Coordinates of C-alpha atoms and ligand atoms in Angstrom, one line a residue:
X238 CA 117.2 140.6 90.6
X239 CA 113.6 139.5 90.7
X240 CA 111.7 137.0 92.8
X241 CA 109.5 134.6 90.9
X242 CA 107.4 133.4 93.7
X243 CA 103.9 132.8 92.6
X244 CA 103.7 135.8 90.3
X245 CA 103.5 135.2 86.6
X246 CA 107.0 135.2 85.2
X247 CA 107.7 137.6 82.4
X248 CA 106.3 136.6 79.0
X249 CA 104.6 133.6 80.6
X250 CA 102.1 131.7 78.6
X251 CA 98.8 133.1 79.8
X252 CA 95.7 130.9 80.0
X253 CA 95.6 127.3 79.2
X254 CA 98.0 126.1 76.5
X255 CA 96.1 124.0 74.0
X256 CA 98.9 121.5 73.6
X257 CA 100.2 119.8 76.7
X258 CA 103.3 117.7 76.9
X259 CA 104.3 114.3 78.2
X260 CA 106.9 113.9 80.9
X261 CA 109.6 113.0 78.4
X262 CA 109.3 116.3 76.6
X263 CA 110.2 119.8 77.8
X264 CA 106.9 121.6 78.4
X265 CA 106.4 125.2 77.1
X266 CA 107.0 127.9 79.7
X267 CA 104.6 127.9 82.6
X268 CA 102.8 124.8 81.4
X269 CA 104.5 122.3 83.7
X270 CA 105.0 118.6 83.2
X271 CA 101.8 116.6 82.5
X272 CA 102.1 113.0 83.4
X273 CA 100.1 110.8 81.0
X274 CA 98.5 107.5 82.1
X275 CA 97.0 105.0 79.6
X276 CA 94.1 102.9 80.9
X277 CA 94.0 99.4 79.6
X278 CA 92.0 96.2 80.4
X279 CA 89.6 93.8 78.8
X280 CA 86.3 95.0 77.6
X281 CA 83.8 95.7 80.4
X282 CA 86.4 95.6 83.2
X283 CA 85.3 99.0 84.2
X284 CA 88.0 101.2 82.6
X285 CA 85.6 104.0 81.7
X286 CA 84.0 103.8 85.1
X287 CA 87.4 104.2 86.8
X288 CA 88.4 106.9 84.3
X289 CA 85.3 108.9 85.3
X290 CA 86.1 108.4 89.0
X291 CA 89.7 109.6 88.4
X292 CA 88.8 112.7 86.4
X293 CA 85.7 113.3 88.6
X294 CA 83.3 113.6 85.6
X295 CA 80.9 111.4 83.8
X296 CA 81.5 113.0 80.4
X297 CA 83.0 109.7 79.1
X298 CA 80.8 106.7 78.6
X299 CA 81.2 105.6 75.0
X300 CA 82.2 102.1 74.4
X301 CA 84.7 101.6 71.6
X302 CA 86.2 105.1 71.7
X303 CA 89.3 106.7 73.2
X304 CA 88.5 109.0 76.1
X305 CA 90.9 111.8 77.1
X306 CA 90.6 113.5 80.5
X307 CA 92.7 115.7 82.7
X308 CA 92.5 115.3 86.5
X309 CA 93.6 118.0 89.0
X310 CA 96.1 116.7 91.5
X311 CA 94.3 117.3 94.8
X312 CA 97.3 117.9 97.1
X313 CA 96.2 118.8 100.6
X314 CA 99.6 120.6 101.0
X315 CA 98.7 123.0 98.3
X316 CA 95.4 123.8 100.1
X317 CA 97.2 124.5 103.3
X318 CA 99.6 126.8 101.4
X319 CA 96.7 128.6 99.8
X320 CA 95.1 129.1 103.2
X321 CA 98.4 130.6 104.4
X322 CA 99.0 132.9 101.5
X323 CA 95.5 133.7 100.5
X324 CA 96.5 134.1 96.8
X325 CA 94.2 135.1 93.9
X326 CA 94.6 131.7 92.4
X327 CA 95.3 128.1 93.4
X328 CA 96.8 126.2 90.6
X329 CA 96.9 122.4 90.8
X330 CA 99.2 120.1 89.0
X331 CA 97.4 117.9 86.5
X332 CA 97.5 114.4 85.2
X333 CA 96.2 113.2 81.9
X334 CA 94.3 109.9 81.5
X335 CA 93.7 108.1 78.3
X336 CA 90.9 105.5 78.4
X337 CA 91.3 102.9 75.7
X338 CA 88.4 100.5 74.8
X339 CA 89.1 96.8 75.4
X340 CA 89.4 94.5 72.4
X341 CA 85.9 92.8 72.1
X342 CA 87.5 89.5 71.0
X343 CA 89.2 89.3 74.4
X344 CA 92.8 88.8 75.4
X345 CA 95.4 86.1 75.2
X346 CA 94.9 85.7 71.4
X347 CA 98.5 86.7 70.7
X348 CA 97.4 89.7 68.7
X349 CA 99.1 92.4 70.7
X350 CA 97.8 95.9 70.7
X351 CA 97.8 97.7 67.4
X352 CA 97.0 100.8 65.5
X353 CA 95.5 103.9 67.1
X354 CA 95.4 102.3 70.6
X355 CA 99.1 101.4 70.5
X356 CA 99.9 104.9 69.5
X357 CA 97.9 106.4 72.4
X358 CA 99.5 103.9 74.8
X359 CA 103.1 104.6 73.6
X360 CA 102.8 108.2 74.5
X361 CA 101.9 107.3 78.1
X362 CA 104.3 107.5 81.0
X363 CA 102.7 104.6 82.8
X364 CA 99.9 102.1 82.1
X365 CA 97.0 101.6 84.4
X366 CA 95.5 98.1 84.1
X367 CA 91.8 98.0 85.3
X368 CA 91.1 94.4 86.1
X369 CA 87.6 93.2 86.7
X370 CA 87.1 91.8 90.2
X371 CA 83.4 92.6 90.5
X372 CA 80.8 89.9 89.9
X373 CA 77.7 90.9 88.1
X374 CA 75.6 88.3 86.2
X375 CA 74.1 91.1 84.1
X376 CA 77.5 91.9 82.7
X377 CA 79.0 88.6 81.4
X378 CA 82.8 88.3 81.6
X379 CA 84.4 87.9 78.2
X380 CA 86.4 84.9 79.4
X381 CA 83.4 83.2 81.1
X382 CA 84.3 83.8 84.7
X383 CA 85.7 86.5 87.0
X384 CA 89.4 85.7 87.7
X385 CA 91.5 88.8 88.2
X386 CA 94.9 87.1 88.4
X387 CA 94.3 85.2 85.2
X388 CA 93.4 88.6 83.5
X389 CA 96.6 90.2 84.9
X390 CA 98.7 87.4 83.3
X391 CA 96.8 87.6 80.0
X392 CA 97.4 91.3 79.8
X393 CA 101.1 91.0 80.5
X394 CA 101.2 88.5 77.6
X395 CA 99.3 90.9 75.4
X396 CA 101.7 93.7 76.2
X397 CA 104.7 91.4 75.5
X398 CA 103.2 90.4 72.1
X399 CA 103.0 94.0 71.3
X400 CA 106.6 94.6 72.1
X401 CA 107.7 91.5 70.2
X402 CA 105.9 92.7 67.1
X403 CA 107.8 96.0 67.4
X404 CA 111.0 94.1 67.7
X405 CA 110.2 91.9 64.6
X406 CA 109.4 95.0 62.5
X407 CA 112.7 96.6 63.6
X408 CA 114.7 93.4 62.7
X409 CA 113.4 93.7 59.1
X410 CA 114.7 97.2 58.9
X411 CA 118.0 96.4 60.5
X412 CA 118.7 93.7 58.0
X413 CA 118.5 96.3 55.2
X414 CA 120.9 98.5 57.2
X415 CA 123.3 95.6 57.7
X416 CA 123.6 95.0 54.0
X417 CA 124.0 98.6 52.9
X418 CA 126.1 101.6 53.6
X419 CA 129.2 102.3 55.7
X420 CA 131.0 100.1 58.2
X421 CA 130.1 102.4 61.0
X422 CA 126.4 102.1 60.2
X423 CA 126.7 98.3 60.0
X424 CA 128.4 98.2 63.4
X425 CA 125.6 100.2 65.0
X426 CA 123.0 98.0 63.4
X427 CA 124.8 94.9 64.6
X428 CA 124.9 96.1 68.1
X429 CA 121.2 97.2 68.1
X430 CA 120.2 93.8 66.6
X431 CA 122.1 92.0 69.4
X432 CA 120.4 94.0 72.1
X433 CA 116.9 93.4 70.5
X434 CA 117.6 89.7 70.4
X435 CA 118.4 89.7 74.1
X436 CA 115.2 91.6 74.8
X437 CA 113.2 89.2 72.6
X438 CA 114.6 86.2 74.5
X439 CA 113.6 87.8 77.8
X440 CA 110.1 88.5 76.6
X441 CA 109.7 85.0 75.4
X442 CA 110.6 83.8 78.9
X443 CA 107.9 86.1 80.3
X444 CA 110.3 88.9 81.6
X445 CA 108.8 92.3 80.8
X446 CA 111.4 94.9 79.7
X447 CA 111.0 96.9 82.9
X448 CA 112.5 93.9 84.7
X449 CA 115.3 93.2 82.3
X450 CA 118.8 94.3 83.1
X451 CA 119.8 97.2 80.9
X452 CA 122.7 99.6 81.0
X453 CA 121.9 103.3 81.0
X454 CA 123.2 103.5 77.5
X455 CA 121.0 100.6 76.4
X456 CA 118.0 102.2 78.0
X457 CA 118.7 105.4 76.1
X458 CA 119.0 103.6 72.8
X459 CA 115.6 102.0 73.4
X460 CA 113.7 105.0 74.5
X461 CA 112.5 105.8 71.0
X462 CA 110.7 102.4 70.7
X463 CA 108.3 103.2 73.5
X464 CA 107.9 99.5 74.5
X465 CA 104.8 98.8 76.5
X466 CA 106.4 96.3 78.9
X467 CA 109.1 98.9 79.7
X468 CA 106.5 101.3 81.1
X469 CA 105.7 101.4 84.8
X470 CA 102.4 99.4 85.4
X471 CA 99.7 100.2 87.9
X472 CA 97.3 97.2 88.4
X473 CA 93.9 98.1 89.8
X474 CA 91.4 95.5 90.8
X475 CA 87.9 96.9 90.2
X476 CA 85.9 95.5 93.1
X477 CA 82.1 95.3 93.5
X478 CA 80.5 97.4 96.2
X479 CA 79.9 94.2 98.3
X480 CA 83.7 93.7 98.4
X481 CA 84.4 97.1 99.8
X482 CA 85.0 95.8 103.3
X483 CA 87.5 93.3 102.0
X484 CA 89.5 95.8 100.0
X485 CA 92.5 96.0 102.4
X486 CA 92.8 92.2 102.5
X487 CA 92.6 92.0 98.7
X488 CA 95.2 94.7 98.3
X489 CA 97.5 92.9 100.6
X490 CA 97.2 89.7 98.6
X491 CA 97.8 91.7 95.4
X492 CA 101.0 93.2 96.8
X493 CA 102.2 89.8 97.7
X494 CA 101.4 88.1 94.4
X495 CA 102.0 90.9 91.9
X496 CA 104.5 93.3 93.3
X497 CA 107.7 93.7 91.3
X498 CA 109.9 96.7 90.6
X499 CA 108.0 99.1 88.3
X500 CA 104.6 97.7 89.4
X501 CA 102.1 99.4 91.7
X502 CA 98.8 97.8 92.9
X503 CA 95.5 99.0 94.4
X504 CA 92.0 97.7 94.9
X505 CA 89.1 100.1 94.6
X506 CA 85.4 100.1 93.8
X507 CA 85.2 101.9 90.5
X508 CA 81.4 102.3 90.4
X509 CA 81.1 103.6 93.9
X510 CA 84.1 106.0 93.3
X511 CA 82.4 107.2 90.1
X512 CA 79.2 107.9 92.0
X513 CA 81.0 109.6 95.0
X514 CA 83.1 111.7 92.7
X515 CA 80.0 113.4 91.2
X516 CA 78.8 114.6 94.6
X517 CA 79.3 117.9 96.3
X518 CA 82.4 117.8 98.6
X519 CA 80.4 117.9 101.9
X520 CA 78.0 115.2 100.7
X521 CA 80.9 113.1 99.4
X522 CA 82.7 113.3 102.7
X523 CA 79.6 112.3 104.6
X524 CA 79.0 109.3 102.4
X525 CA 82.6 108.2 102.6
X526 CA 82.5 108.3 106.3
X527 CA 79.3 106.3 106.6
X528 CA 80.5 103.7 104.0
X529 CA 84.1 103.7 105.4
X530 CA 85.2 104.2 101.8
X531 CA 88.5 106.0 102.8
X532 CA 90.0 108.8 100.8
X533 CA 88.9 109.4 97.2
X534 CA 90.5 106.9 94.9
X535 CA 91.4 109.7 92.5
X536 CA 93.8 111.2 95.0
X537 CA 95.3 107.9 96.1
X538 CA 95.8 106.7 92.5
X539 CA 97.5 109.9 91.5
X540 CA 99.7 109.8 94.6
X541 CA 100.8 106.2 93.9
X542 CA 101.2 107.1 90.2
X543 CA 103.7 109.9 91.0
X544 CA 105.6 107.4 93.1
X545 CA 105.5 104.8 90.4
X546 CA 106.7 107.1 87.6
X547 CA 109.2 108.8 89.9
X548 CA 107.7 112.3 90.1
X549 CA 107.6 114.7 93.0
X550 CA 106.0 118.1 93.5
X551 CA 107.4 121.5 94.5
X552 CA 105.4 124.6 95.2
X553 CA 105.6 128.3 94.4
X554 CA 103.7 130.7 96.6
X555 CA 102.7 134.3 96.7
X556 CA 99.8 136.8 96.6
X557 CA 99.1 136.1 92.9
X558 CA 99.1 132.3 93.0
X559 CA 100.0 129.2 95.0
X560 CA 100.9 126.5 92.6
X561 CA 102.1 122.9 92.5
X562 CA 104.7 121.9 89.9
X563 CA 105.6 118.4 88.8
X564 CA 109.3 117.3 88.3
X565 CA 111.1 114.0 88.1
X566 CA 112.9 112.8 91.2
X567 CA 116.4 114.1 91.3
X568 CA 115.8 117.3 89.3
X569 CA 118.3 120.1 90.1
X570 CA 117.0 123.5 91.1
X571 CA 118.0 125.1 87.9
X572 CA 115.9 122.6 85.8
X573 CA 113.0 123.0 88.2
X574 CA 113.2 126.7 87.6
X575 CA 112.9 126.0 83.9
X576 CA 109.5 124.4 84.6
X577 CA 108.3 127.7 85.7
X578 CA 109.9 129.7 82.9
X579 CA 112.9 129.3 80.6
X580 CA 114.0 132.8 81.6
X581 CA 114.3 131.8 85.2
X582 CA 116.4 128.8 84.2
X583 CA 118.6 131.0 82.1
X584 CA 119.0 133.8 84.6
X585 CA 119.0 131.5 87.7
X586 CA 121.0 133.0 90.6
X587 CA 119.7 131.1 93.7
X588 CA 116.7 129.4 95.0
X589 CA 115.2 130.2 98.4
X590 CA 113.9 126.9 99.7
X591 CA 111.9 125.8 102.7
X592 CA 110.6 122.4 103.3
X593 CA 106.8 122.1 103.5
X594 CA 106.7 120.8 107.1
X595 CA 109.1 123.5 108.3
X596 CA 107.0 126.3 106.7
X597 CA 103.8 124.9 108.2
X598 CA 105.4 124.7 111.6
X599 CA 106.7 128.3 111.4
X600 CA 103.4 129.6 110.0
X601 CA 104.9 132.1 107.6
X602 CA 107.9 132.8 105.4
X603 CA 109.4 135.6 107.6
X604 CA 109.2 133.2 110.6
X605 CA 110.8 130.4 108.6
X606 CA 113.6 132.9 107.7
X607 CA 114.0 134.0 111.3
X608 CA 114.4 130.5 112.4
X609 CA 117.0 129.8 109.6
X610 CA 114.8 127.3 107.8
X611 CA 114.6 129.3 104.6
X612 CA 117.8 128.2 102.9
X613 CA 119.7 129.6 99.9
X614 CA 120.4 126.9 97.4
X615 CA 122.4 126.9 94.2
X616 CA 121.8 125.5 90.7
X617 CA 122.7 121.9 91.5
X618 CA 120.5 121.6 94.7
X619 CA 118.3 118.5 94.2
X620 CA 114.7 119.6 94.7
X621 CA 112.8 117.6 97.3
X622 CA 109.1 116.6 97.3
X623 CA 107.2 119.4 99.0
X624 CA 109.9 122.1 98.8
X625 CA 108.5 125.7 98.6
X626 CA 110.8 127.6 96.3
X627 CA 111.3 131.2 95.5
X628 CA 113.7 131.4 92.4
X629 CA 116.0 134.4 92.3
X630 CA 117.0 135.2 88.8
X631 CA 118.3 137.9 86.6
X632 CA 117.4 138.4 82.9
Ligands
GTP240 N1 78.2 95.8 89.4 C1 79.3 96.5 89.0 N2 79.3 97.0 87.8 C2 80.3 97.7 87.4 C3 81.4 98.0 88.2 N3 82.3 98.7 87.5 C4 81.8 98.9 86.3 N4 80.6 98.3 86.2 C5 79.7 98.2 85.0 O1 80.3 97.4 84.0 C6 79.9 97.9 82.8 C7 81.2 98.2 82.0 O2 81.9 99.2 82.5 P1 82.8 100.2 81.7 O3 83.4 101.1 82.6 O4 82.0 100.8 80.6 O5 83.8 99.1 81.1 P2 85.0 99.4 80.1 O6 86.1 98.6 80.6 O7 85.2 100.8 79.9 O8 84.4 98.7 78.8 P3 84.9 98.9 77.3 O9 85.1 100.4 77.0 O10 83.7 98.3 76.5 O11 86.1 98.1 77.1 C8 79.1 99.2 83.0 O12 77.7 98.8 82.9 C9 79.5 99.5 84.4 O13 78.4 100.2 85.1 C10 81.4 97.5 89.6 O14 82.3 97.7 90.4 N5 80.3 96.8 89.9
MG241 MG1 85.2 102.0 78.1

């Protein structure tokens, strides 16, 4: 029996794997789930500015190109654990952002999103819509005036067009299937066609797929399409610095007007956040205090994105490393173990689990054990956000 807390599991992937995986795929051993977020919006809405703020870098500036960036998930809980265990390494979870340039011809032209950009967005677990709310005469708005709610509606239309185009293309293929081959094939094609028709009617009435009623089986049969309006959507109003004091009010209004299941909203000042994110931590903190700019937008956006996509974190701790891992809500312990290493999943015996707050209160693992707060859980235990886990396994 071996404990896997913190120390590298046997045969673990050392270093940084060059290929990272989206949530929907099983990551390689030790790599962990990497949530991917696609940034969309009209041209000059501040997408690249927000992207730079989120990944805390200024490496990306090119207009007209796709920018890829990985942000560390700054989780204060992990810092506390690191202070407690004093490991050689602190390993953060990560989020990948994809910044897509806006179409220069503007939105609402019924063109949908095509080609390379569509591909990049389809791989995303959620879309982050950067909406221009800042006024700046030096940067003309493509639609003539600043009107964020209009731009939100135009983008939702654009995403719907994109899905409609996918549905139309699939219809053409289904027709061929309906003519040919076996009865069983024809029946499957007929059922799929009926479902797509229903979705198309919904989209035509302005109901994004994420709000349409679908059975689990229907959802499964659609997962390959990667429809854009089925993805969780995070709407961010990009405010000017002079609107900073109003951000809470603006956000409250956004929540009231835009909130629906599968939608998250926030208002932030992209330019200010980009500038602050480049500073040394102490300097940044001081500026934030004096500007009353709140916590870094990067942290807040990531936290809300986890919630939106339905992800939680658990931690492994030890002298070697303290590490945050990302799993979907409802993941059983044995699958969480598989995140760390496939051998631990295969040879899973039990998980020693303590809740973050309990551990912090006790001050150490032995104390948590003495107070009966370090529990033994089996394969089917549903891992909770903030659990600190030591997997016991046998290979
Ligand atoms: N005044 C002001 N300018 C901003 C703000 N956010 C972004 N900008 C400026 O707006 C311009 C466009 O910003 P980008 O971040 O490049 O916009 P984008 O959406 O990535 O543009 P494309 O990639 O061309 O689609 C830049 O000059 C930014 O400095 C803001 O909050 N206030
Ligand atoms: Mg850009």
